[in-house]
Short mmCIF file of C-alpha atoms in Angstrom, two decimals:
data_model
loop_
_atom_site.label_atom_id
_atom_site.label_comp_id
_atom_site.label_asym_id
_atom_site.label_seq_id
_atom_site.Cartn_x
_atom_site.Cartn_y
_atom_site.Cartn_z
CA MET A 1 55.15 -20.12 -2.65
CA ALA A 2 52.44 -22.80 -3.39
CA LEU A 3 53.22 -25.55 -5.46
CA ALA A 4 50.94 -24.33 -8.58
CA SER A 5 52.70 -21.04 -8.61
CA ALA A 6 55.90 -22.54 -8.55
CA VAL A 7 55.57 -25.04 -11.45
CA GLY A 8 52.43 -23.96 -13.17
CA ASP A 9 48.97 -25.04 -13.37
CA ASP A 10 49.55 -27.85 -16.07
CA LEU A 11 52.42 -29.36 -14.26
CA PHE A 12 50.35 -29.02 -10.98
CA ASP A 13 47.69 -30.94 -12.39
CA ALA A 14 49.48 -33.39 -13.80
CA TYR A 15 51.53 -34.24 -10.32
CA ALA A 16 48.13 -33.96 -8.63
CA GLY A 17 46.80 -36.66 -10.96
CA VAL A 18 49.74 -39.13 -10.43
CA LEU A 19 49.11 -38.45 -6.49
CA ALA A 20 45.75 -39.04 -7.03
CA ARG A 21 46.27 -42.50 -8.33
CA TYR A 22 48.87 -43.32 -5.67
CA ARG A 23 47.06 -45.05 -3.00
CA ARG A 24 43.86 -43.93 -3.96
CA ASP A 25 42.36 -45.08 -0.60
CA ASP A 26 44.86 -43.40 1.57
CA SER A 27 43.15 -40.89 3.63
CA GLU A 28 46.21 -38.91 4.18
CA THR A 29 47.03 -38.60 0.54
CA GLN A 30 43.63 -37.64 0.08
CA ALA A 31 43.64 -34.65 2.48
CA TRP A 32 47.20 -33.49 1.28
CA LEU A 33 45.58 -33.38 -2.14
CA ALA A 34 42.68 -31.58 -0.71
CA LEU A 35 44.97 -28.98 0.70
CA ALA A 36 47.12 -28.66 -2.35
CA TYR A 37 43.94 -27.52 -4.41
CA ALA A 38 42.64 -25.31 -1.88
CA ARG A 39 46.03 -23.48 -1.89
CA ARG A 40 46.14 -23.00 -5.38
CA GLY A 41 42.89 -21.93 -5.91
CA TYR A 42 43.50 -19.30 -3.03
CA GLU A 43 46.79 -18.39 -4.37
CA VAL A 44 45.56 -18.23 -8.42
CA GLY A 45 42.01 -16.72 -7.38
CA ASP A 46 40.25 -19.86 -8.90
CA TYR A 47 37.07 -20.29 -6.28
CA ASP A 48 36.26 -23.84 -7.95
CA VAL A 49 36.52 -25.81 -4.63
CA ARG A 50 35.25 -28.94 -6.19
CA PRO A 51 38.40 -30.89 -6.27
CA GLU A 52 39.15 -30.02 -2.34
CA ILE A 53 35.59 -31.01 -1.21
CA GLU A 54 36.11 -34.16 -3.41
CA TYR A 55 39.31 -35.38 -1.90
CA ALA A 56 38.63 -34.01 1.42
CA SER A 57 35.76 -36.25 1.61
CA ARG A 58 37.66 -39.12 0.36
CA ALA A 59 39.69 -38.44 3.22
CA LEU A 60 36.96 -38.46 5.74
CA ALA A 61 35.53 -41.84 4.61
CA GLY A 62 38.86 -43.42 5.07
CA ASP A 63 40.08 -44.99 8.39
CA GLU A 64 41.96 -42.23 9.40
CA PRO A 65 40.05 -39.21 8.26
CA GLY A 66 42.00 -36.38 9.92
CA GLY A 67 41.07 -33.59 11.89
CA LEU A 68 38.83 -30.53 11.99
CA TRP A 69 41.26 -28.91 8.92
CA VAL A 70 39.87 -31.68 6.57
CA LEU A 71 36.48 -31.05 7.69
CA SER A 72 36.70 -27.35 6.58
CA LEU A 73 38.08 -28.44 3.53
CA ALA A 74 35.29 -30.81 2.70
CA TYR A 75 32.69 -27.89 4.10
CA PRO A 76 34.25 -24.58 2.76
CA LEU A 77 32.71 -21.32 3.22
CA ALA A 78 32.51 -20.39 -0.31
CA TYR A 79 30.52 -17.40 -1.28
CA LEU A 80 29.80 -16.58 2.28
CA GLU A 81 29.48 -13.00 1.72
CA ASN A 82 26.65 -13.76 -0.98
CA ALA A 83 25.28 -16.40 1.47
CA VAL A 84 24.91 -13.92 4.15
CA LYS A 85 23.28 -11.38 1.89
CA ALA A 86 20.81 -13.76 0.56
CA GLY A 87 20.09 -15.24 3.94
CA GLU A 88 19.45 -11.66 5.82
CA ALA A 89 17.05 -11.20 2.80
CA PHE A 90 14.55 -13.89 3.45
CA GLY A 91 15.21 -15.02 6.92
CA VAL A 92 17.24 -18.22 6.21
CA ASP A 93 20.44 -19.44 8.03
CA PRO A 94 23.45 -18.49 5.64
CA LEU A 95 24.95 -21.75 6.82
CA LEU A 96 21.67 -23.51 5.15
CA LEU A 97 22.43 -21.90 1.83
CA LEU A 98 25.86 -23.09 2.04
CA ALA A 99 24.88 -26.60 2.60
CA LEU A 100 22.12 -26.42 -0.30
CA ALA A 101 24.77 -25.01 -2.55
CA ARG A 102 27.19 -27.79 -1.55
CA GLU A 103 24.69 -30.39 -2.28
CA GLU A 104 23.14 -28.92 -5.51
CA SER A 105 26.30 -27.72 -7.46
CA ARG A 106 29.67 -28.45 -5.25
CA PHE A 107 29.68 -24.55 -5.51
CA ASP A 108 30.07 -24.32 -9.01
CA PRO A 109 28.07 -21.53 -10.47
CA ARG A 110 28.25 -22.66 -14.04
CA ALA A 111 26.71 -25.72 -13.18
CA VAL A 112 23.85 -26.94 -15.37
CA SER A 113 21.88 -30.25 -14.56
CA GLY A 114 20.49 -32.86 -16.95
CA ALA A 115 17.00 -31.33 -16.49
CA GLY A 116 18.25 -27.90 -17.45
CA ALA A 117 18.53 -26.29 -13.81
CA VAL A 118 21.33 -23.63 -13.67
CA GLY A 119 23.99 -22.20 -11.06
CA LEU A 120 24.95 -22.96 -7.44
CA THR A 121 21.34 -23.44 -6.15
CA GLN A 122 20.33 -25.05 -9.12
CA LYS A 123 16.78 -23.33 -10.21
CA MET A 124 15.19 -24.15 -13.54
CA PRO A 125 14.93 -20.88 -15.39
CA ALA A 126 11.31 -20.70 -15.40
CA THR A 127 11.13 -20.76 -11.61
CA ALA A 128 13.78 -18.51 -11.33
CA ALA A 129 11.75 -16.02 -13.88
CA MET A 130 8.61 -16.29 -11.27
CA LEU A 131 10.88 -15.67 -8.36
CA ALA A 132 12.56 -12.55 -10.16
CA ALA A 133 9.00 -11.02 -10.94
CA GLU A 134 7.88 -11.39 -7.56
CA LEU A 135 11.24 -9.83 -6.30
CA GLU A 136 10.78 -7.07 -8.98
CA LEU A 137 14.42 -8.44 -10.12
CA GLU A 138 14.56 -7.06 -13.66
CA VAL A 139 18.48 -7.87 -14.23
CA TYR A 140 19.73 -11.46 -12.96
CA ASP A 141 22.06 -14.24 -13.58
CA LEU A 142 21.63 -17.58 -12.67
CA ARG A 143 25.31 -17.93 -13.21
CA ASP A 144 26.07 -15.25 -10.93
CA PRO A 145 26.69 -16.50 -7.30
CA GLY A 146 25.04 -13.83 -5.73
CA ASP A 147 22.05 -13.99 -7.89
CA SER A 148 21.55 -17.66 -7.16
CA LEU A 149 21.98 -17.54 -3.74
CA LEU A 150 19.18 -14.75 -3.62
CA LEU A 151 16.73 -16.78 -5.90
CA GLY A 152 17.55 -19.95 -3.99
CA ALA A 153 17.10 -18.59 -0.49
CA ALA A 154 13.79 -16.87 -1.83
CA TYR A 155 12.45 -20.09 -3.08
CA LEU A 156 13.75 -22.03 -0.03
CA GLU A 157 11.63 -19.48 2.26
CA LYS A 158 8.84 -20.18 0.29
CA MET A 159 8.95 -23.70 1.00
CA LEU A 160 9.49 -23.40 4.81
CA GLU A 161 6.45 -21.02 5.07
CA ARG A 162 4.40 -23.56 3.07
CA PHE A 163 5.53 -26.56 5.22
CA ASP A 164 5.47 -24.85 8.64
CA GLY A 165 9.27 -24.52 9.08
CA ASN A 166 9.56 -28.42 8.51
CA LEU A 167 12.79 -28.47 7.09
CA ALA A 168 12.85 -32.17 5.56
CA LEU A 169 9.61 -30.98 4.07
CA ALA A 170 10.95 -27.79 2.57
CA LEU A 171 13.93 -29.49 1.06
CA ALA A 172 11.47 -32.31 -0.59
CA GLY A 173 9.58 -29.22 -2.06
CA TYR A 174 12.88 -28.04 -3.06
CA ASN A 175 14.11 -30.80 -4.52
CA ALA A 176 11.12 -32.32 -6.53
CA GLY A 177 8.53 -29.39 -6.03
CA PRO A 178 5.64 -28.76 -3.43
CA GLY A 179 3.01 -30.55 -5.14
CA ASN A 180 4.98 -34.01 -4.67
CA ALA A 181 5.77 -32.59 -0.97
CA ARG A 182 2.14 -32.36 -0.30
CA HIS A 183 1.25 -35.68 -2.09
CA TRP A 184 3.64 -37.53 0.11
CA ILE A 185 2.43 -35.82 3.28
CA ALA A 186 -1.30 -36.75 2.44
CA SER A 187 -0.09 -40.47 1.81
CA PHE A 188 1.79 -40.74 5.25
CA ASP A 189 -1.15 -38.75 7.02
CA THR A 190 0.54 -38.06 10.77
CA LEU A 191 3.78 -39.81 10.57
CA PRO A 192 6.46 -38.01 12.12
CA PRO A 193 8.98 -36.21 9.70
CA ASP A 194 11.70 -38.47 10.43
CA VAL A 195 9.38 -41.76 9.83
CA TRP A 196 8.03 -40.29 6.84
CA LEU A 197 11.45 -39.80 5.46
CA LEU A 198 12.37 -43.28 5.75
CA LEU A 199 9.22 -44.29 3.91
CA LYS A 200 8.97 -41.72 1.29
CA PRO A 201 8.98 -43.50 -2.13
CA PHE A 202 11.35 -41.20 -4.15
CA ASP A 203 14.84 -42.77 -3.16
CA GLU A 204 16.59 -39.58 -5.00
CA THR A 205 14.56 -36.71 -2.91
CA ARG A 206 15.23 -38.83 -0.08
CA ARG A 207 19.15 -38.92 -0.44
CA TYR A 208 18.93 -35.24 -1.39
CA ILE A 209 17.25 -34.57 1.81
CA VAL A 210 19.82 -36.61 3.99
CA ARG A 211 22.99 -35.23 2.27
CA VAL A 212 21.75 -31.44 2.60
CA VAL A 213 20.69 -31.87 6.39
CA GLY A 214 23.76 -33.70 6.72
CA SER A 215 26.02 -30.94 5.37
CA TYR A 216 24.20 -28.19 7.33
CA TYR A 217 24.94 -30.01 10.37
CA ARG A 218 28.42 -30.21 9.57
CA TYR A 219 28.58 -26.32 8.96
CA ARG A 220 27.10 -25.67 11.98
CA GLN A 221 29.17 -27.97 13.90
CA LEU A 222 31.95 -26.56 12.23
CA TYR A 223 31.60 -22.76 12.25
CA GLY A 224 30.39 -22.39 15.83
CA VAL A 225 26.46 -22.54 16.06
CA PRO A 226 25.41 -23.48 19.34
CA ASP A 227 23.65 -26.64 20.51
CA GLY A 228 19.94 -25.37 20.42
CA ALA A 229 20.01 -22.61 18.02
CA PRO A 230 17.25 -22.33 15.71
CA ASP A 231 17.25 -24.75 12.55
CA GLY A 232 16.73 -23.17 8.95
CA GLY A 233 15.45 -19.85 9.50
CA GLY A 234 17.13 -17.02 10.58
#
């Protein structure tokens, strides 16, 4: 029986709060907190993976980051079935969709940004309405994980096609809009994408690209995608 089942959610949260404050920078403590939250979530049917991602990420940043089990908590296969379905529909790697959702919302289907973007893949309502019309999707809910991943995959596929499969540029378009991405390309002309990324003026978008690509690399590393497999597209 997991700790949460034995003592109840309120007491578990209180215990976890004390443990979180105790030796806050200790990697082992953070790793066990991540595992405790993961087990609590699985047992009570709560798929909020934000605590386990947070604590596992802290553990990975410490002096003794732990093994693959800590990595798997930091990069969970949340909503995998929905990601596979959306990826197959639009030729986008499901692991890329998971990396995107991890960085956009930490897999919180109810997430709403300050700008008004909603759901796992953080789509603006107007953009979602445009995509839904193109897909002839009459009924959808941005807070529904399946709908959010489907619309996110549709938009990412558009960006990959628009930027000739270049993942960095596609993510720039996803985050800041294709118009901004085209403007940056024109500004830096023929520079290769890695150099372009270093010189790009919008720090927020640059950090976003690095985070998503980094998460994508971790997902591929963890879940058995062989070296040399295609990036981004299915």
